[in-house]
Tab-separated table of C-alpha atoms in Angstrom:
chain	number	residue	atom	x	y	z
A	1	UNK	CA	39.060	48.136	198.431
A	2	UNK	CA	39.468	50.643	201.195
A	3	UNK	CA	36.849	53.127	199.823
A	4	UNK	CA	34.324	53.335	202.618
A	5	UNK	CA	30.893	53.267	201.080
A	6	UNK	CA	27.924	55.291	202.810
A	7	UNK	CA	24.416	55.887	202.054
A	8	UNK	CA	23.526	59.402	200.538
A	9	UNK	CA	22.741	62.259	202.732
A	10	UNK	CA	19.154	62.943	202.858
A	11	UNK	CA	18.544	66.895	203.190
A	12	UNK	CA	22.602	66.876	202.249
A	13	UNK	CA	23.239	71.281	202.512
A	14	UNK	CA	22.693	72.481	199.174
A	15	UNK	CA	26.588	73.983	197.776
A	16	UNK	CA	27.406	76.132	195.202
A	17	UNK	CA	28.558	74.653	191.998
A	18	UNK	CA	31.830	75.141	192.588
A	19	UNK	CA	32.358	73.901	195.569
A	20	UNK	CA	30.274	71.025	194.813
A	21	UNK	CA	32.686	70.598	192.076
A	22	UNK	CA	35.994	70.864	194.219
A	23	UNK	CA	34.108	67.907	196.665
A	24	UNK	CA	33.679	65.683	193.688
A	25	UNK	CA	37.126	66.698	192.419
A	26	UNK	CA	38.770	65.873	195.988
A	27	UNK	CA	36.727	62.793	196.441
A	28	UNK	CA	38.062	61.529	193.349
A	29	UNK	CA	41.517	62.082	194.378
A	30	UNK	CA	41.105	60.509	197.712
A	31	UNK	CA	39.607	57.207	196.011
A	32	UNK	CA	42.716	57.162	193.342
A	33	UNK	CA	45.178	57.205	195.857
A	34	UNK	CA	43.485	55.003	197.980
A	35	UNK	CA	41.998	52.426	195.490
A	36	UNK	CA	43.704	53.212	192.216
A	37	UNK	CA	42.041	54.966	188.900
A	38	UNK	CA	39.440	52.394	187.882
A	39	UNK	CA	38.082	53.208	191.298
A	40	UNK	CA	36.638	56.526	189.953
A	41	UNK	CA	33.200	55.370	189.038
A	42	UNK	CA	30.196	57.044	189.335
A	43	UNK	CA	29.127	54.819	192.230
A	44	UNK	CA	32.263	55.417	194.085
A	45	UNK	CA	32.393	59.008	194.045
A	46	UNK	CA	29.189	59.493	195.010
A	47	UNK	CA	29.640	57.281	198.183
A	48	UNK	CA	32.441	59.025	199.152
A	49	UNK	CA	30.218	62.544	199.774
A	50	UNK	CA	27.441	61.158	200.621
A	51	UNK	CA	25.106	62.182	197.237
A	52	UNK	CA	23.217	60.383	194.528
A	53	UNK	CA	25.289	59.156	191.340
A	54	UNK	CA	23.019	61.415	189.686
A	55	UNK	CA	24.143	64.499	190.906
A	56	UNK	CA	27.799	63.732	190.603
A	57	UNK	CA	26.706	62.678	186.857
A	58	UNK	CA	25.313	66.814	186.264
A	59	UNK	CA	28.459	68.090	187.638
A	60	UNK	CA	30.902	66.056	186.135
A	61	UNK	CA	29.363	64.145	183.018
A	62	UNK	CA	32.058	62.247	181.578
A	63	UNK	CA	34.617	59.614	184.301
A	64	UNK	CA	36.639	59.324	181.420
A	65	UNK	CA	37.224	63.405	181.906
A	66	UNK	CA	37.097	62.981	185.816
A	67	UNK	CA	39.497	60.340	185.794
A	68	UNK	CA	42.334	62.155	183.545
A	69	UNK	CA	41.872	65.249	185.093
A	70	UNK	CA	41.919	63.187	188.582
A	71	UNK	CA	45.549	62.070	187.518
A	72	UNK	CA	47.030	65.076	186.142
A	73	UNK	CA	46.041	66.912	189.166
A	74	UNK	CA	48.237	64.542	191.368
A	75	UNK	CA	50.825	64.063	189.243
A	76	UNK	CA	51.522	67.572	188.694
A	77	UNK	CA	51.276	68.225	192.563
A	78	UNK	CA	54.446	65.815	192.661
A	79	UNK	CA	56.400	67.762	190.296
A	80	UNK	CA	55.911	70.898	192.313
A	81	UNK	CA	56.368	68.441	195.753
A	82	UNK	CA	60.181	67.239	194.150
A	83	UNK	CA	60.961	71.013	192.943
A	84	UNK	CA	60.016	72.098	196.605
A	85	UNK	CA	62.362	69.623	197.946
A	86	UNK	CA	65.142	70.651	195.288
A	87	UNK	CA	65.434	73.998	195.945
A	88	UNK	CA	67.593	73.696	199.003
A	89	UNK	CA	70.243	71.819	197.519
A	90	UNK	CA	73.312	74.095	196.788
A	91	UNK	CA	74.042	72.634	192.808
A	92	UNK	CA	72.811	70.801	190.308
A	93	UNK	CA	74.682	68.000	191.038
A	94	UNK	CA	73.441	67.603	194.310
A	95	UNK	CA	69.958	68.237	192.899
A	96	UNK	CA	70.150	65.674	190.877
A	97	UNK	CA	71.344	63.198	193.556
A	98	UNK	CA	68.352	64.360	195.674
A	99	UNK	CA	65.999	63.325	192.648
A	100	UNK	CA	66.949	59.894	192.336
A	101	UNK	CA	66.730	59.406	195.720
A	102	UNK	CA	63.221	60.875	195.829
A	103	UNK	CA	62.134	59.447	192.779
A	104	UNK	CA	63.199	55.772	193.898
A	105	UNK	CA	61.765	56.551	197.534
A	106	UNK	CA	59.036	54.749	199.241
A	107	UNK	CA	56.711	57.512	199.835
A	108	UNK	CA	56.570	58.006	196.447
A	109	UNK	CA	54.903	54.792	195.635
A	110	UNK	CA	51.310	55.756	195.411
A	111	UNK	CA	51.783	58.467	192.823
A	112	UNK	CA	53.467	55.367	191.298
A	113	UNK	CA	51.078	53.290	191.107
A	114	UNK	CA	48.824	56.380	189.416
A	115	UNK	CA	51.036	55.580	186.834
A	116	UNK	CA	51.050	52.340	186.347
A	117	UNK	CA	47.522	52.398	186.407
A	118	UNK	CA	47.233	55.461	183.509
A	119	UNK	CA	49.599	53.873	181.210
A	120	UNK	CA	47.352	50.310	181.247
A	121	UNK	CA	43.762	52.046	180.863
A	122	UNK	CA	44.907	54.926	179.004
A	123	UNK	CA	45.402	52.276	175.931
A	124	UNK	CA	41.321	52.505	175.690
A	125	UNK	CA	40.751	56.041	177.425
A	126	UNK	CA	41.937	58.882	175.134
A	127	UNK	CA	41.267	61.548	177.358
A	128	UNK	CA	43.695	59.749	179.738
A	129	UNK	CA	46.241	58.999	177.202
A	130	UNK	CA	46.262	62.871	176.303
A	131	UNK	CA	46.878	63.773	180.116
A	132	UNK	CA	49.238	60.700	180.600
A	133	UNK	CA	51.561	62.448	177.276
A	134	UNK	CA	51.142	66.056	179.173
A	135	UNK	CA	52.471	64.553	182.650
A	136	UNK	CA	55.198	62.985	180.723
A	137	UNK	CA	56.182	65.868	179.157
A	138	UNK	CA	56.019	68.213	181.837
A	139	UNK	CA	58.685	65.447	184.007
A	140	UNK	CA	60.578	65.618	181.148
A	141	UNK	CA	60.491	69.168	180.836
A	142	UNK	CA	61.324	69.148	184.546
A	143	UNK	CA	64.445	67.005	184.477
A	144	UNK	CA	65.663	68.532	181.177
A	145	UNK	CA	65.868	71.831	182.702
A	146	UNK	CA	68.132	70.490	185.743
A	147	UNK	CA	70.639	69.177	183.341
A	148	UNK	CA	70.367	72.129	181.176
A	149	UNK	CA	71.178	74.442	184.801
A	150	UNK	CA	73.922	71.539	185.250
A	151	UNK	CA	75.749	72.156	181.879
A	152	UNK	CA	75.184	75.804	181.948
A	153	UNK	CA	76.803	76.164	185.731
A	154	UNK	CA	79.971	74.064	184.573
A	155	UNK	CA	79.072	71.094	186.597
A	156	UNK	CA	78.875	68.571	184.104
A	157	UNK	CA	78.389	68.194	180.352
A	158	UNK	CA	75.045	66.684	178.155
A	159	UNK	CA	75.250	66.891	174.613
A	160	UNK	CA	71.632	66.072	174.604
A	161	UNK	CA	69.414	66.900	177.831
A	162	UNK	CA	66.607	66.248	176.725
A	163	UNK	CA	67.488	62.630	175.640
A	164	UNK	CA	69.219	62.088	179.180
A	165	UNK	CA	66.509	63.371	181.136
A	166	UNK	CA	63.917	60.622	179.027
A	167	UNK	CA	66.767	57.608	179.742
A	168	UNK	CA	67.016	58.786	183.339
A	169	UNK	CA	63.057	58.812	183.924
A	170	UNK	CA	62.634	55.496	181.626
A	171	UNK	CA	65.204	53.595	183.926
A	172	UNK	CA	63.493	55.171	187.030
A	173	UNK	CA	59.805	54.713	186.159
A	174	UNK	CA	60.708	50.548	185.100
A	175	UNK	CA	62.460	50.349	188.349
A	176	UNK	CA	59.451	51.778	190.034
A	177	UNK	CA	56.904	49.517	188.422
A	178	UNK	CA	58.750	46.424	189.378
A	179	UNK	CA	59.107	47.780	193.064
A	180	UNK	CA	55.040	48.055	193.000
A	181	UNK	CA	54.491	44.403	191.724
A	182	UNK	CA	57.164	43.712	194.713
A	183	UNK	CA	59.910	42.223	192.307
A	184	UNK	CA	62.474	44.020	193.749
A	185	UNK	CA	63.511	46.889	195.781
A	186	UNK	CA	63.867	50.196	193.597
A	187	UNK	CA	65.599	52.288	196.850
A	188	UNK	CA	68.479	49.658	196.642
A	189	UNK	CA	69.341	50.454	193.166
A	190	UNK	CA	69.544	54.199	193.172
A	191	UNK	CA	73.212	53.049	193.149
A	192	UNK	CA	72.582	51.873	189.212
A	193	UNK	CA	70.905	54.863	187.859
A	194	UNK	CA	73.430	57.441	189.957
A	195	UNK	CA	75.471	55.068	187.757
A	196	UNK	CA	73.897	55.634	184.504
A	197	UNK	CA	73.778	59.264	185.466
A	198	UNK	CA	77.445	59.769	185.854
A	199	UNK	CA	78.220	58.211	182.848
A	200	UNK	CA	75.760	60.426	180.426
A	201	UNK	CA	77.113	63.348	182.137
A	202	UNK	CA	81.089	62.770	182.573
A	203	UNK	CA	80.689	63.037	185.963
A	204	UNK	CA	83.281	60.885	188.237
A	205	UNK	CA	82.086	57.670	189.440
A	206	UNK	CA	80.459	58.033	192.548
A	207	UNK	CA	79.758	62.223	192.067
A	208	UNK	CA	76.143	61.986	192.856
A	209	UNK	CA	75.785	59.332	195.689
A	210	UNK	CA	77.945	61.815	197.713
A	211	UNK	CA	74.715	63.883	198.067
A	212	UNK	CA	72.913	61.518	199.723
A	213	UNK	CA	71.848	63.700	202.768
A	214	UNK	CA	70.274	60.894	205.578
A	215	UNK	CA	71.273	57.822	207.388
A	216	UNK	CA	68.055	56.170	205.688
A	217	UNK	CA	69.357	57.155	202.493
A	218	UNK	CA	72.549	55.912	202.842
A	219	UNK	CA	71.269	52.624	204.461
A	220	UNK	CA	69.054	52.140	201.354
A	221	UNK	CA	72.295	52.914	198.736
């Protein structure tokens, strides 16, 4: 575990609730990136600012709560990361291109593992399992509305976005998990869901890898 644990502060400065709020908040998300979601604990979060469990406990009563809203709040940084990183690209094609190669990327991996960890303890942690279904929906939302741009620019044609977009992020997210658990490399086979892409959308065979924009993308194709 690489959360660094510390005696409380005695004579800690007194904050307002609301920062004292955003510190437990941003402690939490430190510890989940760093140690995973069942690192939230009471214990841990307290550590990591230097105050008793007790006073994280009056500002943030339920871990069930903190952890959910802990992942949601990182997951939905990504999607607005990935639509930063979008916007440049000149269509939807090469859009989409870009998103499979950021998707299947390396630095993506600890957002990855966020959800790999959600989907396992969100089968006994409702709260989670409601945020997990409201991530999943807003990614779908997210990729559903590229193809929909896609179709309505000409570039290619979807009878069904919406399906796509969940067999697009269902191939991604199983190549993903097996890339965390180090049974294969998900970078190498952006090839396969460019593949899979091309297909749904009549696209020409090899229509998105043309956008791939880097010698370390290419190098990973």
């Amino acid at each position: 575990m690489s959360t660094v644990q510390s005696e409380p502060r005695p004579g800690a400065r007194r904050k307002s609730p609301a920062d004292r709020a955003a510190e437990i908040a941003g402690a939490a998300r430190e510890i989940a990136l760093a140690d995973g979601l069942a690192g939230i604990t009471l214990r841990g979060v307290a550590a990591r600012i230097g105050v008793t469990p007790a006073l994280v406990s009056h500002y943030q009563p339920s871990m069930d709560v903190l952890v959910a809203d802990t992942f949601g709040a990182i997951v939905s940084a990504e999607i607005g990361e990935v639509a930063e990183e979008l916007a440049p690209c000149p269509s939807t094609v090469a859009a989409l291109g870009a998103l499979i190669d950021s998707l299947l990327g390396p630095e993506r991996s600890p957002v990855t593992a966020l959800w790999l960890d959600a989907w396992s303890l969100g089968r006994r942690t409702p709260a989670l399992a409601v945020e997990v279904g409201v991530q999943m929906d807003a990614w779908q939302a997210f990729v559903s509305g590229l193809l929909r741009s896609g179709v309505a620019a000409g570039e290619f044609t979807a009878a069904d976005p919406d399906a796509v977009a969940w067999q697009l992020l269902g191939i991604i997210d199983g190549l993903n998990a097996h890339a965390i658990v180090r049974y294969g490399h998900a970078g190498s086979l952006r090839g396969l869901v460019r593949t899979v892409a091309e297909h749904e959308l009549g696209l020409f065979a090899g229509a998105l890898g043309s956008t791939t924009r880097t010698s370390t993308n290419s190098s990973m194709n």
